[in-house]
Coordinates of C-alpha atoms in Angstrom, one line a residue:
Chain A
M1 CA 62.0 200.9 -135.8
G2 CA 65.4 199.3 -136.3
V3 CA 65.9 198.9 -132.6
A4 CA 62.3 197.2 -132.4
I5 CA 63.5 194.6 -135.2
I6 CA 66.7 194.0 -133.5
A7 CA 65.2 193.5 -130.1
A8 CA 62.6 191.1 -131.7
V9 CA 65.4 189.1 -133.3
I10 CA 67.3 189.0 -130.1
G11 CA 64.2 187.9 -128.2
Y12 CA 63.5 185.1 -130.8
L13 CA 67.1 183.9 -130.6
A14 CA 67.0 183.9 -126.9
F15 CA 63.7 182.0 -126.5
S16 CA 64.1 179.5 -129.3
E17 CA 67.7 178.5 -128.9
V18 CA 67.6 178.4 -125.2
G19 CA 64.3 176.7 -125.2
K20 CA 65.5 174.0 -127.3
A21 CA 68.7 173.5 -125.1
L22 CA 66.7 173.1 -122.0
V23 CA 67.1 169.3 -121.9
Y24 CA 70.4 168.2 -123.0
Y25 CA 70.0 164.5 -122.1
L26 CA 67.4 162.2 -120.6
T27 CA 67.9 159.9 -117.5
P28 CA 67.5 156.2 -118.1
T29 CA 64.1 156.4 -116.1
E30 CA 62.9 159.3 -118.2
L31 CA 63.8 157.5 -121.4
L32 CA 62.1 154.3 -120.4
A33 CA 59.1 156.3 -119.2
K34 CA 58.4 157.4 -122.7
G35 CA 57.4 153.8 -123.5
E36 CA 57.1 153.0 -127.2
A37 CA 58.3 156.4 -128.2
A38 CA 61.6 155.7 -126.7
F39 CA 62.6 153.1 -129.4
G40 CA 64.2 154.1 -132.5
E41 CA 64.5 157.7 -131.8
T42 CA 68.0 159.4 -131.6
V43 CA 68.2 160.8 -128.1
R44 CA 70.9 161.7 -125.6
L45 CA 71.0 159.6 -122.4
G46 CA 73.0 160.5 -119.4
G47 CA 74.0 158.8 -116.1
L48 CA 76.7 157.4 -114.1
V49 CA 78.7 154.5 -115.6
K50 CA 77.8 151.6 -113.2
P51 CA 80.9 150.3 -111.4
G52 CA 81.9 146.9 -112.7
S53 CA 79.8 147.2 -116.0
K54 CA 82.4 148.4 -118.2
H55 CA 84.0 145.7 -120.6
G56 CA 85.4 145.0 -123.9
P57 CA 87.8 146.9 -126.1
D58 CA 87.3 150.6 -127.1
T59 CA 85.9 149.7 -130.5
N60 CA 83.4 147.3 -129.0
L61 CA 82.5 148.6 -125.7
W62 CA 79.7 147.8 -123.3
F63 CA 78.8 149.6 -120.1
T64 CA 75.8 150.4 -118.2
L65 CA 74.4 153.9 -117.4
T66 CA 72.4 154.2 -114.3
D67 CA 70.5 157.1 -112.6
G68 CA 70.2 154.8 -109.4
T69 CA 66.7 153.6 -110.2
T70 CA 67.0 152.4 -113.8
D71 CA 69.8 150.9 -115.7
I72 CA 70.4 150.9 -119.5
Q73 CA 73.1 148.9 -121.1
V74 CA 75.0 150.8 -123.8
H75 CA 77.1 149.4 -126.6
T76 CA 79.2 151.6 -128.7
S77 CA 81.8 150.9 -131.5
V78 CA 83.2 154.6 -131.4
A79 CA 86.3 155.2 -129.4
P80 CA 85.2 156.8 -126.0
P81 CA 87.1 159.6 -124.4
A82 CA 90.0 158.5 -122.3
L83 CA 88.5 159.9 -119.1
L84 CA 85.3 157.6 -119.4
K85 CA 85.3 155.6 -116.1
E86 CA 83.3 153.6 -114.0
G87 CA 81.5 155.6 -111.3
A88 CA 81.7 158.8 -113.3
G89 CA 79.2 160.7 -115.5
A90 CA 78.7 160.1 -119.2
V91 CA 76.3 161.3 -121.7
V92 CA 75.6 159.0 -124.9
E93 CA 73.9 159.9 -128.1
G94 CA 72.1 157.2 -130.1
R95 CA 69.2 154.9 -130.1
L96 CA 67.4 152.6 -127.8
G97 CA 67.0 149.0 -129.5
V98 CA 64.1 146.7 -129.0
N99 CA 66.3 144.6 -126.7
H100 CA 66.6 147.5 -124.3
G101 CA 70.2 147.9 -125.2
F102 CA 71.3 151.5 -126.3
E103 CA 73.5 151.8 -129.3
A104 CA 75.5 155.0 -129.0
T105 CA 77.2 156.8 -131.9
Q106 CA 78.7 159.4 -129.6
V107 CA 80.1 159.0 -125.8
V108 CA 80.7 162.2 -124.0
V109 CA 82.3 162.3 -120.5
K110 CA 80.5 164.6 -118.0
H111 CA 82.6 165.5 -115.0
D112 CA 81.7 167.5 -111.9
E113 CA 83.2 170.8 -110.6
N114 CA 85.1 168.9 -107.8
Y115 CA 88.8 169.2 -108.4
V116 CA 91.3 167.1 -106.5
A117 CA 95.0 167.9 -105.9
P118 CA 97.2 164.8 -106.1
T119 CA 98.5 163.6 -102.9
N120 CA 101.1 160.9 -101.8
G121 CA 99.7 157.5 -102.7
A122 CA 96.5 158.8 -104.3
V123 CA 95.7 157.4 -107.9
P124 CA 93.1 158.8 -110.3
S125 CA 89.9 156.9 -110.0
H126 CA 90.1 155.8 -113.6
V127 CA 93.4 154.3 -113.2
A128 CA 92.4 152.4 -110.0
Q129 CA 89.8 150.4 -111.9
P130 CA 91.4 147.0 -112.7
G131 CA 91.5 146.2 -116.5
S132 CA 90.6 149.8 -117.8
Chain B
M1 CA 96.9 165.7 -129.7
S2 CA 98.1 165.1 -126.1
D3 CA 96.7 167.0 -123.0
V4 CA 99.8 169.2 -123.1
G5 CA 99.1 170.2 -126.7
F6 CA 95.6 171.3 -125.7
V7 CA 97.0 173.2 -122.9
I8 CA 99.5 174.9 -125.1
A9 CA 96.8 175.8 -127.6
G10 CA 94.5 177.1 -124.8
Y11 CA 97.0 179.2 -123.1
G12 CA 98.8 180.3 -126.2
V13 CA 95.6 181.5 -128.0
I14 CA 94.1 183.2 -124.9
L15 CA 97.5 184.9 -123.9
G16 CA 98.5 185.6 -127.5
G17 CA 95.0 186.9 -128.3
L18 CA 95.2 189.4 -125.5
A19 CA 98.7 190.5 -126.5
A20 CA 97.6 190.8 -130.3
Y21 CA 94.6 192.8 -129.4
A22 CA 96.6 195.1 -127.1
A23 CA 99.3 195.8 -129.8
L24 CA 96.5 196.4 -132.4
L25 CA 94.7 198.7 -130.0
L26 CA 98.0 200.8 -129.5
L27 CA 98.4 200.9 -133.3
R28 CA 94.9 202.0 -133.9
L29 CA 95.2 204.7 -131.2
A30 CA 98.4 206.0 -132.7
R31 CA 96.8 206.1 -136.2
E32 CA 93.7 207.8 -134.9
R33 CA 95.7 210.4 -133.3
Q34 CA 97.6 211.0 -136.6
H35 CA 94.3 211.8 -138.1
R36 CA 93.8 214.6 -135.6
P37 CA 92.9 217.7 -137.4
P38 CA 95.4 220.7 -137.6
G39 CA 95.0 223.0 -134.7
D40 CA 94.1 220.4 -132.3
N41 CA 96.9 220.0 -129.9
G42 CA 95.6 216.7 -128.5
A43 CA 95.2 217.5 -124.9
Chain C
M1 CA 101.9 207.9 -117.9
K2 CA 99.9 206.1 -115.1
T3 CA 98.3 204.1 -117.8
R4 CA 101.6 203.0 -119.0
I5 CA 102.6 201.7 -115.4
L6 CA 99.2 199.9 -115.3
G7 CA 99.9 198.3 -118.7
V8 CA 103.4 197.0 -117.5
A9 CA 101.9 195.7 -114.2
A10 CA 99.2 194.0 -116.1
L11 CA 101.6 192.3 -118.4
L12 CA 103.8 191.2 -115.5
A13 CA 100.8 189.9 -113.5
V14 CA 99.4 187.8 -116.6
I15 CA 102.8 186.2 -117.1
A16 CA 103.1 185.4 -113.5
A17 CA 99.6 184.0 -113.2
A18 CA 100.1 182.0 -116.4
L19 CA 103.4 180.5 -115.0
F20 CA 101.7 179.7 -111.6
G21 CA 98.7 178.0 -113.4
L22 CA 101.1 176.1 -115.7
Y23 CA 103.8 175.1 -113.2
G24 CA 103.0 176.4 -109.7
V25 CA 99.9 174.2 -108.9
P26 CA 99.6 170.4 -109.4
A27 CA 97.4 169.2 -112.1
D28 CA 93.9 167.9 -111.2
L29 CA 94.0 164.1 -110.1
N30 CA 91.5 162.9 -112.5
Q31 CA 91.7 165.3 -115.5
G32 CA 95.6 165.8 -115.5
D33 CA 97.1 168.8 -117.2
A34 CA 94.0 169.6 -119.2
Q35 CA 92.3 171.1 -116.2
R36 CA 95.0 173.9 -116.1
I37 CA 93.1 175.5 -118.9
M38 CA 90.4 176.2 -116.4
Y39 CA 92.4 179.3 -115.1
P40 CA 92.3 181.5 -118.2
H41 CA 89.0 180.0 -119.4
V42 CA 87.2 181.0 -116.2
A43 CA 88.9 184.3 -115.8
S44 CA 88.1 185.2 -119.5
A45 CA 84.5 184.3 -118.9
W46 CA 84.2 186.5 -115.8
L47 CA 85.8 189.5 -117.7
A48 CA 83.3 188.9 -120.4
Y49 CA 80.4 189.4 -117.9
L50 CA 82.2 192.4 -116.5
S51 CA 82.6 194.0 -119.9
F52 CA 78.9 193.6 -120.9
G53 CA 77.8 194.7 -117.5
V54 CA 79.8 197.8 -117.9
T55 CA 78.3 198.3 -121.4
A56 CA 74.9 198.1 -120.1
L57 CA 75.6 200.6 -117.2
A58 CA 77.3 202.9 -119.7
G59 CA 74.2 202.7 -121.9
I60 CA 72.1 203.7 -119.1
G61 CA 74.4 206.5 -118.2
W62 CA 74.0 207.8 -121.8
L63 CA 70.3 207.5 -121.9
I64 CA 70.1 209.6 -118.7
R65 CA 72.9 212.0 -119.0
R66 CA 73.3 212.5 -122.8
D67 CA 77.0 212.6 -122.5
L68 CA 78.9 210.8 -125.3
R69 CA 81.6 209.9 -123.0
F70 CA 79.3 207.3 -121.6
D71 CA 78.8 205.9 -125.1
A72 CA 82.6 205.7 -125.5
V73 CA 82.9 203.6 -122.4
A74 CA 80.1 201.3 -123.8
V75 CA 81.7 200.7 -127.1
A76 CA 85.1 200.2 -125.6
S77 CA 83.8 197.7 -123.0
A78 CA 81.7 195.8 -125.7
E79 CA 84.6 195.3 -128.0
I80 CA 86.8 194.0 -125.2
G81 CA 83.9 191.9 -124.0
V82 CA 83.7 190.2 -127.5
L83 CA 87.4 189.5 -127.2
F84 CA 87.1 187.9 -123.7
T85 CA 84.0 186.0 -124.8
A86 CA 85.8 184.5 -127.9
L87 CA 88.8 183.7 -125.7
A88 CA 86.6 181.9 -123.1
I89 CA 85.1 179.9 -125.7
W90 CA 88.3 179.0 -127.3
G91 CA 89.8 177.9 -123.8
G92 CA 86.7 176.0 -123.2
M93 CA 86.9 174.0 -126.3
M94 CA 90.6 173.2 -125.6
W95 CA 89.7 172.0 -122.2
A96 CA 86.5 170.1 -123.5
R97 CA 88.2 168.0 -126.2
P98 CA 90.6 166.1 -123.9
V99 CA 88.2 165.9 -121.0
W100 CA 84.6 165.6 -122.4
G101 CA 85.8 164.1 -125.6
V102 CA 84.2 166.8 -127.9
F103 CA 85.2 170.4 -128.6
W104 CA 81.5 171.6 -128.7
Q105 CA 78.0 170.5 -128.0
W106 CA 75.3 172.8 -129.4
E107 CA 72.7 171.5 -127.2
D108 CA 74.3 172.3 -123.9
P109 CA 72.8 175.3 -122.3
R110 CA 75.9 176.9 -121.2
L111 CA 77.6 176.7 -124.4
T112 CA 74.6 177.7 -126.4
T113 CA 73.9 180.8 -124.3
T114 CA 77.6 181.8 -124.4
A115 CA 77.6 181.5 -128.2
L116 CA 74.4 183.6 -128.1
L117 CA 76.3 186.2 -126.0
L118 CA 79.1 186.4 -128.6
A119 CA 76.6 186.8 -131.4
L120 CA 74.6 189.5 -129.5
Y121 CA 77.7 191.7 -129.0
V122 CA 79.2 191.1 -132.4
G123 CA 75.8 192.4 -133.5
Y124 CA 76.0 195.2 -131.1
L125 CA 79.3 196.3 -132.6
L126 CA 77.9 195.9 -136.2
L127 CA 74.8 198.0 -135.3
R128 CA 77.0 200.9 -134.2
R129 CA 78.4 200.9 -137.7
L130 CA 75.0 201.6 -139.3
S131 CA 74.7 205.3 -138.2
D132 CA 76.8 208.2 -138.6
D133 CA 74.9 210.2 -136.1
P134 CA 76.7 209.8 -132.7
A135 CA 73.5 210.5 -130.6
R136 CA 71.3 208.2 -132.5
R137 CA 74.0 205.5 -132.6
A138 CA 74.5 205.9 -128.9
T139 CA 70.9 205.6 -128.1
R140 CA 70.3 202.5 -130.3
A141 CA 73.5 200.9 -128.9
A142 CA 72.4 201.7 -125.3
V143 CA 69.0 199.9 -125.8
V144 CA 70.5 196.8 -127.6
G145 CA 73.3 196.8 -125.0
L146 CA 70.6 196.6 -122.2
V147 CA 68.6 194.0 -123.9
A148 CA 71.7 191.8 -124.6
A149 CA 72.7 192.1 -121.0
V150 CA 69.8 189.8 -120.0
D151 CA 71.8 187.0 -121.4
I152 CA 74.7 187.5 -118.8
P153 CA 72.8 186.0 -115.8
I154 CA 71.3 183.3 -118.1
V155 CA 74.8 182.2 -119.2
H156 CA 76.1 182.3 -115.6
F157 CA 73.1 180.3 -114.0
S158 CA 72.5 178.1 -117.1
V159 CA 74.5 175.3 -115.4
I160 CA 72.5 175.6 -112.3
W161 CA 68.9 176.0 -113.9
W162 CA 69.2 173.3 -116.6
R163 CA 70.6 170.0 -117.1
G164 CA 73.6 170.1 -119.4
L165 CA 77.1 168.9 -120.0
H166 CA 79.0 171.9 -118.6
Q167 CA 79.8 171.5 -114.9
P168 CA 78.6 174.1 -112.3
P169 CA 80.9 176.9 -111.0
T170 CA 83.8 176.0 -108.8
F171 CA 83.1 178.7 -106.3
L172 CA 81.2 181.6 -107.9
S173 CA 77.8 180.3 -106.7
P174 CA 75.9 181.1 -103.7
D175 CA 76.6 178.0 -101.6
K176 CA 80.4 177.7 -102.6
I177 CA 81.9 181.1 -101.9
L178 CA 83.2 179.9 -98.5
H179 CA 83.3 176.3 -99.5
P180 CA 84.9 176.1 -103.1
S181 CA 84.9 172.7 -104.7
A182 CA 88.5 172.8 -105.3
P183 CA 91.7 172.7 -103.1
L184 CA 93.3 176.0 -102.1
P185 CA 96.1 176.0 -104.4
F186 CA 93.6 175.6 -107.5
V187 CA 91.5 178.5 -106.0
L188 CA 94.5 180.7 -105.6
A189 CA 95.6 180.0 -109.3
L190 CA 92.2 180.8 -110.4
V191 CA 91.9 184.1 -108.2
G192 CA 95.5 185.0 -109.3
M193 CA 94.5 184.7 -113.0
L194 CA 91.3 186.6 -112.4
G195 CA 93.3 189.4 -110.8
A196 CA 95.8 189.5 -113.6
F197 CA 93.2 189.4 -116.3
T198 CA 91.2 192.2 -114.4
L199 CA 94.4 194.5 -114.5
A200 CA 94.8 193.7 -118.2
W201 CA 91.1 194.5 -118.8
T202 CA 91.4 197.9 -117.1
W203 CA 94.3 198.8 -119.1
L204 CA 92.5 197.6 -122.4
L205 CA 89.3 199.5 -121.4
I206 CA 91.4 202.8 -120.8
R207 CA 93.0 202.6 -124.1
R208 CA 90.0 201.5 -126.0
Y209 CA 88.2 204.4 -124.5
Q210 CA 90.8 206.8 -125.5
L211 CA 90.4 205.4 -129.0
A212 CA 86.7 205.9 -128.9
R213 CA 87.1 209.6 -127.7
A214 CA 89.7 210.1 -130.6
E215 CA 87.2 208.6 -133.1
L216 CA 84.5 210.9 -131.8
A217 CA 86.7 213.9 -132.0
R218 CA 87.7 213.1 -135.6
E219 CA 83.9 212.6 -136.5
D220 CA 83.1 215.8 -134.8
A221 CA 85.8 217.6 -136.9
V222 CA 84.7 216.1 -140.1
R223 CA 81.1 217.2 -139.3
G224 CA 81.8 220.9 -138.8
G225 CA 84.3 221.2 -136.2
L226 CA 86.9 221.4 -138.9
V227 CA 85.1 224.4 -140.4
R228 CA 85.2 226.1 -137.0
R229 CA 88.8 225.3 -136.7
A230 CA 89.9 226.3 -140.2
S231 CA 88.2 229.7 -139.6
A232 CA 90.0 230.1 -136.3
A233 CA 93.3 229.1 -138.0
A234 CA 92.7 231.6 -140.8
A235 CA 92.4 234.3 -138.2
R236 CA 96.0 233.4 -137.2
P237 CA 97.8 233.1 -140.5
G238 CA 101.0 231.6 -139.0
V239 CA 99.3 228.6 -137.7
A240 CA 97.5 227.7 -140.9
A241 CA 100.8 227.9 -142.9
R242 CA 102.9 225.7 -140.7
P243 CA 103.3 222.1 -141.6
A244 CA 101.0 219.8 -139.6
A245 CA 104.0 217.9 -138.0
A246 CA 105.5 221.1 -136.6
A247 CA 102.2 222.1 -135.1
R248 CA 102.2 218.9 -133.0
P249 CA 105.7 219.0 -131.3
G250 CA 104.7 216.4 -128.7
L251 CA 104.2 213.5 -131.2
P252 CA 106.9 211.3 -132.4
A253 CA 108.0 211.9 -136.1
S254 CA 105.8 209.7 -138.4
D255 CA 107.2 207.0 -140.5
D256 CA 107.3 209.2 -143.7
G257 CA 108.7 211.9 -141.8
G258 CA 112.1 211.4 -143.5
T259 CA 111.1 211.0 -147.1
P260 CA 109.1 214.1 -147.9
Q261 CA 111.7 216.5 -146.7
P262 CA 114.3 216.0 -149.4
K263 CA 111.6 216.3 -151.9
A264 CA 110.5 219.7 -150.6
P265 CA 113.3 221.6 -152.1
A266 CA 112.9 220.0 -155.4
E267 CA 109.2 220.8 -155.5
A268 CA 110.1 224.4 -154.5
T269 CA 112.4 224.9 -157.5
Q270 CA 109.8 223.9 -159.9

């Protein structure tokens, strides 16, 4: 009896929590595919920071997230992580405005599993970007 | 906090946590063995 | 005695692996020093998997063989697994904050399923406290331990199955064992840390198993074994009359060993 209850609780936790976590972020294409529903709703948007798109100070920052097909321009006034860099991944949380600009209240860097040892003459990619 | 601060916090708590658990485990083991009933020679 | 040698070896190995991870390998080009946290973080996570796997197997052992020594292995491994899971989560948070920009994201599948793993095995340990009957407790724990173990592969493959924030494994995934996505020194630092932590895990498991056995023996004594031993001692009057400390010459003198002795003559005169 006790075991059955505990198993049921575990099952509930597993399926409800894991189920909700299945989609952590939408790609720009997926977000715009929602049509009218895409606007005004708080969502997470993930993609690569388009090279050359990042400009402005940390407290008034603009950059473009792309999935290769669709671009969405993002604006944020919260300080982004130091590792936010062009060409690398980022996930932002916020709302898509009617002007198709995304106002982010949180910016998170998503890095991949590739690690690189420094070699002579090599510079980190975020240092290599002029002006950032 | 700087990166080095997070590295210290990461390594410090993980290694310190292992050491603390190991020390506590030896203490629990010593206590439990003291509770052994008379006549048990603890083989 | 051999366990003591293992303990010393584990301690030295962990220190050596930590020094290698901190000073022996270069930091990742992009992430900098923060990436060094990967070594104890990943090693802790792997040993958490191993712990809960052992708990599940020991649970099966109990269900088949009905030998409480399997249950002692199960509880020992579960408790150590909870420790390593908590340490893996802590290390992950310390790595995530400087690199991702946040300590935690509830909606990430890897993070959520790992938090669930911790909750499941904390629940497992709490469940064990609900029953005084060793056999019933072992059976309940074995069933819960088996159900909870379903989360182990879910945690590991969550980064491959679902879209999240956490990066995929560096080399413990089918296509990467021979082609790890990290330079050789990083892989060596990770494998070294894993080996050192595995030594420490083995020592902890042996000691925690000994504690579980001792607890079972005491429970058994309280339950009726005491009656048996008391009657046996009564048959040999010399044993029962002897002070407990003297009956166990192998043990070091206890902390209070010095104080009662001066009192003893005073009490005797009253």
